PDB file of C-alpha atoms in Angstrom:
ATOM      1  CA  MET A   1      10.774  12.700 -13.311  1.00 48.00           C
ATOM      2  CA  LEU A   2       9.670  13.062 -17.509  1.00 41.00           C
ATOM      3  CA  LEU A   3       9.262   9.292 -17.478  1.00 46.00           C
ATOM      4  CA  LEU A   4       6.731   9.822 -14.335  1.00 48.00           C
ATOM      5  CA  LEU A   5       4.756  12.438 -16.393  1.00 48.00           C
ATOM      6  CA  VAL A   6       4.641  10.320 -19.501  1.00 46.00           C
ATOM      7  CA  ALA A   7       3.206   7.406 -17.797  1.00 53.00           C
ATOM      8  CA  CYS A   8       0.612   9.187 -15.375  1.00 57.00           C
ATOM      9  CA  SER A   9      -0.351  11.137 -18.626  1.00 55.00           C
ATOM     10  CA  ARG A  10      -1.719   7.519 -20.161  1.00 83.00           C
ATOM     11  CA  LEU A  11      -3.810   7.097 -16.764  1.00 92.00           C
ATOM     12  CA  ASN A  12      -7.412   7.530 -16.156  1.00 90.00           C
ATOM     13  CA  THR A  13      -6.753   9.517 -12.877  1.00 93.00           C
ATOM     14  CA  PRO A  14      -9.397  10.392 -10.316  1.00 92.00           C
ATOM     15  CA  THR A  15     -10.166  13.745  -9.055  1.00 93.00           C
ATOM     16  CA  LEU A  16      -9.256  13.680  -5.131  1.00 96.00           C
ATOM     17  CA  PRO A  17     -11.340  14.962  -2.357  1.00 96.00           C
ATOM     18  CA  GLU A  18     -10.403  18.067  -0.556  1.00 96.00           C
ATOM     19  CA  SER A  19      -8.556  17.965   2.682  1.00 97.00           C
ATOM     20  CA  SER A  20     -10.514  18.647   5.620  1.00 97.00           C
ATOM     21  CA  PRO A  21      -9.623  21.834   7.618  1.00 96.00           C
ATOM     22  CA  GLY A  22      -7.225  20.716  10.705  1.00 95.00           C
ATOM     23  CA  ALA A  23      -6.789  16.842   9.446  1.00 98.00           C
ATOM     24  CA  ASP A  24      -3.080  15.905   9.344  1.00 98.00           C
ATOM     25  CA  ARG A  25      -3.850  11.938   9.084  1.00 98.00           C
ATOM     26  CA  LEU A  26      -5.281  10.390   6.190  1.00 98.00           C
ATOM     27  CA  VAL A  27      -6.580   6.620   5.267  1.00 98.00           C
ATOM     28  CA  VAL A  28      -6.680   5.798   1.735  1.00 98.00           C
ATOM     29  CA  LEU A  29      -8.530   2.685   0.711  1.00 98.00           C
ATOM     30  CA  VAL A  30      -7.823   0.943  -2.755  1.00 98.00           C
ATOM     31  CA  HIS A  31      -9.650  -1.581  -4.557  1.00 97.00           C
ATOM     32  CA  GLY A  32      -8.101  -4.059  -6.870  1.00 93.00           C
ATOM     33  CA  GLY A  33      -9.130  -5.332 -10.396  1.00 87.00           C
ATOM     34  CA  GLY A  34     -12.722  -6.477 -10.727  1.00 82.00           C
ATOM     35  CA  ASP A  35     -14.326  -4.309  -8.383  1.00 89.00           C
ATOM     36  CA  GLY A  36     -14.422  -0.493  -7.581  1.00 92.00           C
ATOM     37  CA  PRO A  37     -14.545   2.094  -4.799  1.00 93.00           C
ATOM     38  CA  GLU A  38     -18.338   1.612  -4.508  1.00 94.00           C
ATOM     39  CA  ASP A  39     -17.543  -1.773  -3.477  1.00 94.00           C
ATOM     40  CA  TRP A  40     -15.516  -2.981  -0.135  1.00 97.00           C
ATOM     41  CA  PRO A  41     -13.822   0.532   0.040  1.00 98.00           C
ATOM     42  CA  THR A  42     -17.002   2.337   0.612  1.00 97.00           C
ATOM     43  CA  THR A  43     -18.153  -0.097   3.271  1.00 97.00           C
ATOM     44  CA  MET A  44     -14.775  -0.142   4.682  1.00 98.00           C
ATOM     45  CA  ALA A  45     -14.411   3.668   4.749  1.00 98.00           C
ATOM     46  CA  GLU A  46     -17.830   3.839   6.634  1.00 98.00           C
ATOM     47  CA  ALA A  47     -16.824   1.476   9.465  1.00 98.00           C
ATOM     48  CA  ILE A  48     -13.474   3.355   9.779  1.00 98.00           C
ATOM     49  CA  SER A  49     -14.886   6.626   9.681  1.00 98.00           C
ATOM     50  CA  ALA A  50     -17.229   5.040  12.760  1.00 97.00           C
ATOM     51  CA  ASN A  51     -14.191   4.141  14.707  1.00 97.00           C
ATOM     52  CA  LEU A  52     -11.689   6.723  14.709  1.00 98.00           C
ATOM     53  CA  ILE A  53     -10.311   7.834  18.415  1.00 97.00           C
ATOM     54  CA  GLU A  54      -9.727  11.555  17.127  1.00 97.00           C
ATOM     55  CA  PRO A  55     -12.036  11.882  14.165  1.00 98.00           C
ATOM     56  CA  GLU A  56     -11.021  15.624  13.514  1.00 98.00           C
ATOM     57  CA  ARG A  57      -7.724  14.614  12.842  1.00 98.00           C
ATOM     58  CA  TRP A  58      -8.377  12.372  10.062  1.00 98.00           C
ATOM     59  CA  ASP A  59      -9.700  12.247   6.381  1.00 98.00           C
ATOM     60  CA  VAL A  60     -10.816   8.771   4.844  1.00 98.00           C
ATOM     61  CA  TRP A  61     -10.888   8.406   1.091  1.00 98.00           C
ATOM     62  CA  THR A  62     -11.430   5.728  -1.592  1.00 98.00           C
ATOM     63  CA  VAL A  63      -9.269   5.636  -4.796  1.00 96.00           C
ATOM     64  CA  ASP A  64     -10.981   5.024  -8.311  1.00 95.00           C
ATOM     65  CA  TRP A  65      -8.654   3.396 -10.509  1.00 94.00           C
ATOM     66  CA  PHE A  66     -11.250   0.679 -12.029  1.00 93.00           C
ATOM     67  CA  ASP A  67     -10.591   1.895 -15.971  1.00 91.00           C
ATOM     68  CA  ASP A  68      -6.916   0.957 -15.113  1.00 91.00           C
ATOM     69  CA  ALA A  69      -7.231  -2.130 -12.989  1.00 89.00           C
ATOM     70  CA  GLN A  70      -8.885  -4.556 -15.511  1.00 84.00           C
ATOM     71  CA  GLY A  71      -7.240  -7.353 -16.819  1.00 73.00           C
ATOM     72  CA  SER A  72      -3.832  -8.106 -18.530  1.00 67.00           C
ATOM     73  CA  VAL A  73      -0.412  -8.645 -17.212  1.00 66.00           C
ATOM     74  CA  ASN A  74       0.621  -5.010 -16.887  1.00 81.00           C
ATOM     75  CA  VAL A  75      -2.174  -4.141 -14.373  1.00 86.00           C
ATOM     76  CA  THR A  76       0.445  -3.933 -11.351  1.00 87.00           C
ATOM     77  CA  LYS A  77       2.613  -1.793 -13.429  1.00 90.00           C
ATOM     78  CA  ARG A  78      -0.412   0.813 -14.130  1.00 92.00           C
ATOM     79  CA  GLY A  79      -1.339   0.254 -10.349  1.00 94.00           C
ATOM     80  CA  GLU A  80       2.392   1.542  -9.352  1.00 94.00           C
ATOM     81  CA  ASP A  81       2.038   4.598 -12.001  1.00 95.00           C
ATOM     82  CA  HIS A  82      -1.110   5.175 -10.354  1.00 96.00           C
ATOM     83  CA  GLY A  83       0.334   5.228  -6.916  1.00 97.00           C
ATOM     84  CA  ARG A  84       3.266   7.437  -8.106  1.00 97.00           C
ATOM     85  CA  TRP A  85       0.592   9.827  -9.390  1.00 97.00           C
ATOM     86  CA  LEU A  86      -1.188   9.729  -6.004  1.00 97.00           C
ATOM     87  CA  GLY A  87       1.973   9.858  -4.016  1.00 98.00           C
ATOM     88  CA  ALA A  88       2.942  13.232  -6.051  1.00 97.00           C
ATOM     89  CA  ARG A  89      -0.333  14.609  -5.045  1.00 97.00           C
ATOM     90  CA  LEU A  90      -0.086  13.688  -1.352  1.00 97.00           C
ATOM     91  CA  ALA A  91       3.177  15.411  -1.155  1.00 96.00           C
ATOM     92  CA  GLU A  92       1.361  18.351  -1.932  1.00 96.00           C
ATOM     93  CA  ARG A  93      -1.161  18.100   0.980  1.00 96.00           C
ATOM     94  CA  ASP A  94      -0.240  18.643   4.704  1.00 94.00           C
ATOM     95  CA  TYR A  95      -0.916  15.266   6.025  1.00 97.00           C
ATOM     96  CA  GLU A  96       1.731  13.857   8.708  1.00 98.00           C
ATOM     97  CA  HIS A  97       0.624  10.188   8.450  1.00 98.00           C
ATOM     98  CA  LEU A  98      -0.898   8.002   5.867  1.00 98.00           C
ATOM     99  CA  HIS A  99      -2.567   4.700   6.370  1.00 98.00           C
ATOM    100  CA  LEU A 100      -3.047   2.908   3.206  1.00 98.00           C
ATOM    101  CA  ILE A 101      -5.040  -0.122   2.681  1.00 98.00           C
ATOM    102  CA  GLY A 102      -5.201  -2.296  -0.424  1.00 97.00           C
ATOM    103  CA  HIS A 103      -6.458  -5.209  -1.800  1.00 97.00           C
ATOM    104  CA  SER A 104      -5.046  -7.906  -4.499  1.00 93.00           C
ATOM    105  CA  ALA A 105      -3.962  -5.614  -7.298  1.00 92.00           C
ATOM    106  CA  GLY A 106      -4.362  -2.461  -5.502  1.00 95.00           C
ATOM    107  CA  ALA A 107      -1.378  -3.334  -3.594  1.00 95.00           C
ATOM    108  CA  ALA A 108       0.794  -2.148  -6.501  1.00 94.00           C
ATOM    109  CA  VAL A 109      -1.111   1.362  -5.993  1.00 96.00           C
ATOM    110  CA  LEU A 110       0.311   1.444  -2.311  1.00 97.00           C
ATOM    111  CA  TYR A 111       3.680   0.650  -3.282  1.00 95.00           C
ATOM    112  CA  GLY A 112       3.770   3.530  -6.051  1.00 96.00           C
ATOM    113  CA  VAL A 113       2.656   5.823  -3.193  1.00 97.00           C
ATOM    114  CA  SER A 114       5.114   4.639  -0.428  1.00 96.00           C
ATOM    115  CA  ASP A 115       8.007   4.553  -3.016  1.00 93.00           C
ATOM    116  CA  THR A 116       7.322   8.348  -3.972  1.00 96.00           C
ATOM    117  CA  LEU A 117       6.726   9.276  -0.287  1.00 96.00           C
ATOM    118  CA  ALA A 118       9.204   7.048   1.582  1.00 86.00           C
ATOM    119  CA  GLU A 119      12.011   9.956   1.745  1.00 85.00           C
ATOM    120  CA  GLU A 120       9.264  12.747   2.467  1.00 90.00           C
ATOM    121  CA  ALA A 121      10.256  14.385   5.767  1.00 88.00           C
ATOM    122  CA  GLY A 122       8.111  14.629   8.633  1.00 93.00           C
ATOM    123  CA  LEU A 123       5.765  11.789   6.797  1.00 97.00           C
ATOM    124  CA  THR A 124       4.995   8.486   8.290  1.00 97.00           C
ATOM    125  CA  LEU A 125       3.654   5.414   6.254  1.00 98.00           C
ATOM    126  CA  HIS A 126       1.568   2.437   7.420  1.00 98.00           C
ATOM    127  CA  GLU A 127       0.970   0.080   4.757  1.00 98.00           C
ATOM    128  CA  THR A 128      -1.923  -2.685   4.927  1.00 98.00           C
ATOM    129  CA  TYR A 129      -1.924  -4.837   2.460  1.00 97.00           C
ATOM    130  CA  LEU A 130      -5.200  -7.615   1.762  1.00 97.00           C
ATOM    131  CA  ASP A 131      -4.437 -10.682  -0.158  1.00 94.00           C
ATOM    132  CA  PRO A 132      -2.289  -8.825  -2.260  1.00 93.00           C
ATOM    133  CA  PHE A 133      -1.011  -9.365  -5.643  1.00 88.00           C
ATOM    134  CA  GLY A 134       2.364  -9.229  -6.120  1.00 77.00           C
ATOM    135  CA  GLY A 135       3.362 -10.341  -9.674  1.00 66.00           C
ATOM    136  CA  GLN A 136       4.479  -7.991 -12.404  1.00 70.00           C
ATOM    137  CA  GLY A 137       4.334  -9.074 -15.885  1.00 58.00           C
ATOM    138  CA  LEU A 138       4.627 -12.692 -17.086  1.00 51.00           C
ATOM    139  CA  LEU A 139       7.934 -13.374 -15.117  1.00 56.00           C
ATOM    140  CA  ARG A 140       8.461 -11.105 -12.081  1.00 63.00           C
ATOM    141  CA  TRP A 141       6.078 -13.353  -9.879  1.00 62.00           C
ATOM    142  CA  GLU A 142       8.108 -12.313  -6.707  1.00 71.00           C
ATOM    143  CA  TYR A 143       8.363  -8.718  -7.538  1.00 78.00           C
ATOM    144  CA  GLY A 144       5.879  -7.692  -4.889  1.00 71.00           C
ATOM    145  CA  GLU A 145       6.748 -10.339  -2.541  1.00 79.00           C
ATOM    146  CA  ARG A 146      10.092  -8.797  -2.206  1.00 81.00           C
ATOM    147  CA  ARG A 147       9.437  -5.011  -2.384  1.00 89.00           C
ATOM    148  CA  TYR A 148       6.105  -4.369  -1.119  1.00 93.00           C
ATOM    149  CA  GLY A 149       6.225  -2.609   2.180  1.00 94.00           C
ATOM    150  CA  GLU A 150       9.683  -1.638   2.067  1.00 94.00           C
ATOM    151  CA  GLY A 151       9.502   1.866   2.521  1.00 93.00           C
ATOM    152  CA  ALA A 152       6.644   2.054   5.508  1.00 96.00           C
ATOM    153  CA  ASP A 153       7.234   2.673   8.866  1.00 97.00           C
ATOM    154  CA  PHE A 154       4.938  -0.368   9.564  1.00 98.00           C
ATOM    155  CA  ALA A 155       3.378  -2.653   7.000  1.00 98.00           C
ATOM    156  CA  ASP A 156       0.956  -5.518   7.865  1.00 98.00           C
ATOM    157  CA  ALA A 157      -0.656  -8.028   5.244  1.00 97.00           C
ATOM    158  CA  VAL A 158      -3.813 -10.406   5.748  1.00 97.00           C
ATOM    159  CA  LEU A 159      -3.472 -13.496   3.369  1.00 95.00           C
ATOM    160  CA  ASN A 160      -5.603 -16.467   2.290  1.00 92.00           C
ATOM    161  CA  THR A 161      -2.727 -18.668   1.348  1.00 85.00           C
ATOM    162  CA  LEU A 162      -5.114 -21.391  -0.255  1.00 80.00           C
ATOM    163  CA  ASP A 163      -7.506 -19.329  -2.393  1.00 65.00           C
ATOM    164  CA  GLY A 164      -5.769 -20.560  -5.539  1.00 61.00           C
ATOM    165  CA  VAL A 165      -5.117 -16.933  -6.892  1.00 60.00           C
ATOM    166  CA  PRO A 166      -1.748 -16.691  -8.377  1.00 59.00           C
ATOM    167  CA  SER A 167       0.737 -14.688  -6.494  1.00 57.00           C
ATOM    168  CA  THR A 168      -1.215 -13.959  -3.437  1.00 58.00           C
ATOM    169  CA  ASP A 169      -0.238 -16.753  -1.436  1.00 63.00           C
ATOM    170  CA  GLU A 170       3.550 -16.096  -0.161  1.00 73.00           C
ATOM    171  CA  PRO A 171       4.123 -13.506   3.007  1.00 80.00           C
ATOM    172  CA  PHE A 172       5.809 -10.511   1.679  1.00 88.00           C
ATOM    173  CA  HIS A 173       9.476  -9.961   2.909  1.00 91.00           C
ATOM    174  CA  ASN A 174       8.837  -6.572   4.390  1.00 95.00           C
ATOM    175  CA  THR A 175       5.559  -6.798   5.926  1.00 96.00           C
ATOM    176  CA  LEU A 176       3.826  -8.747   9.458  1.00 97.00           C
ATOM    177  CA  SER A 177       1.833 -11.241   7.658  1.00 96.00           C
ATOM    178  CA  PHE A 178      -1.358 -12.929   8.885  1.00 96.00           C
ATOM    179  CA  ASP A 179      -2.364 -16.239   7.499  1.00 95.00           C
ATOM    180  CA  VAL A 180      -6.207 -16.382   7.768  1.00 96.00           C
ATOM    181  CA  SER A 181      -6.631 -19.543   5.522  1.00 93.00           C
ATOM    182  CA  ALA A 182      -8.324 -21.578   8.405  1.00 93.00           C
ATOM    183  CA  LEU A 183     -11.043 -18.837   8.766  1.00 94.00           C
ATOM    184  CA  ALA A 184     -12.029 -19.886   4.905  1.00 89.00           C
ATOM    185  CA  GLU A 185     -15.264 -21.665   4.708  1.00 89.00           C
ATOM    186  CA  ASP A 186     -15.233 -25.075   2.690  1.00 84.00           C
ATOM    187  CA  ASP A 187     -17.813 -23.990  -0.050  1.00 85.00           C
ATOM    188  CA  MET A 188     -15.939 -20.563  -0.524  1.00 88.00           C
ATOM    189  CA  SER A 189     -15.333 -20.166  -4.274  1.00 88.00           C
ATOM    190  CA  ALA A 190     -11.726 -18.716  -5.139  1.00 82.00           C
ATOM    191  CA  VAL A 191     -13.241 -15.245  -5.637  1.00 86.00           C
ATOM    192  CA  GLU A 192     -14.861 -15.307  -2.288  1.00 90.00           C
ATOM    193  CA  GLY A 193     -11.652 -16.842  -0.638  1.00 89.00           C
ATOM    194  CA  HIS A 194      -9.681 -14.061  -2.067  1.00 90.00           C
ATOM    195  CA  ARG A 195     -12.043 -11.309  -0.665  1.00 93.00           C
ATOM    196  CA  LEU A 196     -11.744 -13.347   2.974  1.00 96.00           C
ATOM    197  CA  PRO A 197      -9.079 -10.848   4.070  1.00 96.00           C
ATOM    198  CA  ILE A 198     -10.935  -8.006   3.501  1.00 97.00           C
ATOM    199  CA  LEU A 199     -14.265  -9.314   5.648  1.00 97.00           C
ATOM    200  CA  VAL A 200     -11.590 -10.349   8.296  1.00 97.00           C
ATOM    201  CA  TYR A 201      -9.774  -6.832   8.487  1.00 98.00           C
ATOM    202  CA  GLU A 202     -13.179  -5.002   8.563  1.00 98.00           C
ATOM    203  CA  GLU A 203     -14.482  -7.042  11.347  1.00 97.00           C
ATOM    204  CA  SER A 204     -11.262  -6.100  13.084  1.00 98.00           C
ATOM    205  CA  VAL A 205     -12.308  -2.304  12.642  1.00 98.00           C
ATOM    206  CA  TRP A 206     -15.586  -3.093  14.455  1.00 97.00           C
ATOM    207  CA  SER A 207     -14.508  -5.667  16.888  1.00 97.00           C
ATOM    208  CA  PRO A 208     -10.842  -4.942  17.556  1.00 96.00           C
ATOM    209  CA  ILE A 209      -8.612  -7.731  19.017  1.00 93.00           C
ATOM    210  CA  SER A 210      -5.234  -7.535  20.224  1.00 95.00           C
ATOM    211  CA  GLY A 211      -2.494  -8.010  17.959  1.00 96.00           C
ATOM    212  CA  PHE A 212      -4.047  -7.867  14.591  1.00 97.00           C
ATOM    213  CA  GLY A 213      -5.283  -5.368  12.126  1.00 96.00           C
ATOM    214  CA  TRP A 214      -7.179  -2.404  13.394  1.00 97.00           C
ATOM    215  CA  ALA A 215      -5.533  -3.017  16.672  1.00 97.00           C
ATOM    216  CA  PHE A 216      -2.043  -1.617  15.334  1.00 98.00           C
ATOM    217  CA  SER A 217      -3.838   1.229  13.580  1.00 98.00           C
ATOM    218  CA  ALA A 218      -3.015   5.136  14.775  1.00 98.00           C
ATOM    219  CA  GLU A 219      -6.675   5.316  13.937  1.00 98.00           C
ATOM    220  CA  LEU A 220      -7.504   3.269  17.022  1.00 98.00           C
ATOM    221  CA  THR A 221      -4.765   4.061  19.346  1.00 97.00           C
ATOM    222  CA  GLY A 222      -3.741   7.472  18.455  1.00 97.00           C
ATOM    223  CA  GLU A 223       0.096   6.395  18.269  1.00 97.00           C
ATOM    224  CA  ILE A 224       2.211   6.168  14.908  1.00 98.00           C
ATOM    225  CA  PRO A 225       2.709   2.377  14.491  1.00 98.00           C
ATOM    226  CA  SER A 226       6.212   1.286  13.518  1.00 98.00           C
ATOM    227  CA  PHE A 227       7.993  -2.453  13.448  1.00 97.00           C
ATOM    228  CA  GLU A 228      10.249  -1.093  16.228  1.00 97.00           C
ATOM    229  CA  SER A 229       7.631   0.463  18.429  1.00 96.00           C
ATOM    230  CA  LEU A 230       5.184  -2.718  18.278  1.00 96.00           C
ATOM    231  CA  GLY A 231       8.196  -5.028  18.835  1.00 96.00           C
ATOM    232  CA  VAL A 232       7.653  -7.205  15.473  1.00 96.00           C
ATOM    233  CA  ALA A 233       9.768  -8.249  12.479  1.00 96.00           C
ATOM    234  CA  ARG A 234       9.362  -7.719   9.072  1.00 96.00           C
ATOM    235  CA  GLY A 235       8.865 -10.823   6.999  1.00 95.00           C
ATOM    236  CA  GLU A 236       7.227 -12.514  10.561  1.00 96.00           C
ATOM    237  CA  VAL A 237       3.967 -14.722   9.915  1.00 95.00           C
ATOM    238  CA  VAL A 238       1.319 -15.286  12.397  1.00 96.00           C
ATOM    239  CA  THR A 239      -1.643 -17.825  11.767  1.00 95.00           C
ATOM    240  CA  LEU A 240      -5.112 -16.860  12.780  1.00 94.00           C
ATOM    241  CA  ASP A 241      -7.795 -19.507  13.278  1.00 89.00           C
TER     242      ASP A 241
END
């Protein structure tokens, strides 16, 4: 606990929204490096809020860790520390189900939250990783590939395996992964290709398709997803084209 307090004291932690009366479910959207909550998380939050089957039960948040998400090989470690701080704050709330959605280095924030809350009684976790960056430091390039999603009741990932962004091209061992590389346009830059999974997932919010993305979410179905209930396996990979 002391180490967690020391790590978090070095972070630029955000002010979190108040919980809505009666809300027992929460969506948290987490940006990666190079963008902030006012970018894709705000747009996706609007789409999600417009497509909730039981809106009175849901809060939808974006999380700002912009200052600590910039550059350097320690970005995923700082992301985990943010996630652990956020997880500790969420443990003080009354939510029964969390859907965490993160892009790129934001995947580390999701993992920090999940690792903090995985044993929290009565709480279920759905994690969605969008072209997640899983490296840690200079040598641990398979860190996220092995760990991310391990504490979730259900975890899915949307990947562009051909965008050339390091440590974002391999399926995780603990997620149901969707390879959307075939949907990339030939003239996409590396940055555009890295953001393609965001666009594909948001499109599924507006126009759900069976067996992918938003179709798995409790926000749409009302049912808490798990690998067992959905009949899918950790580590499974599906190609979309």
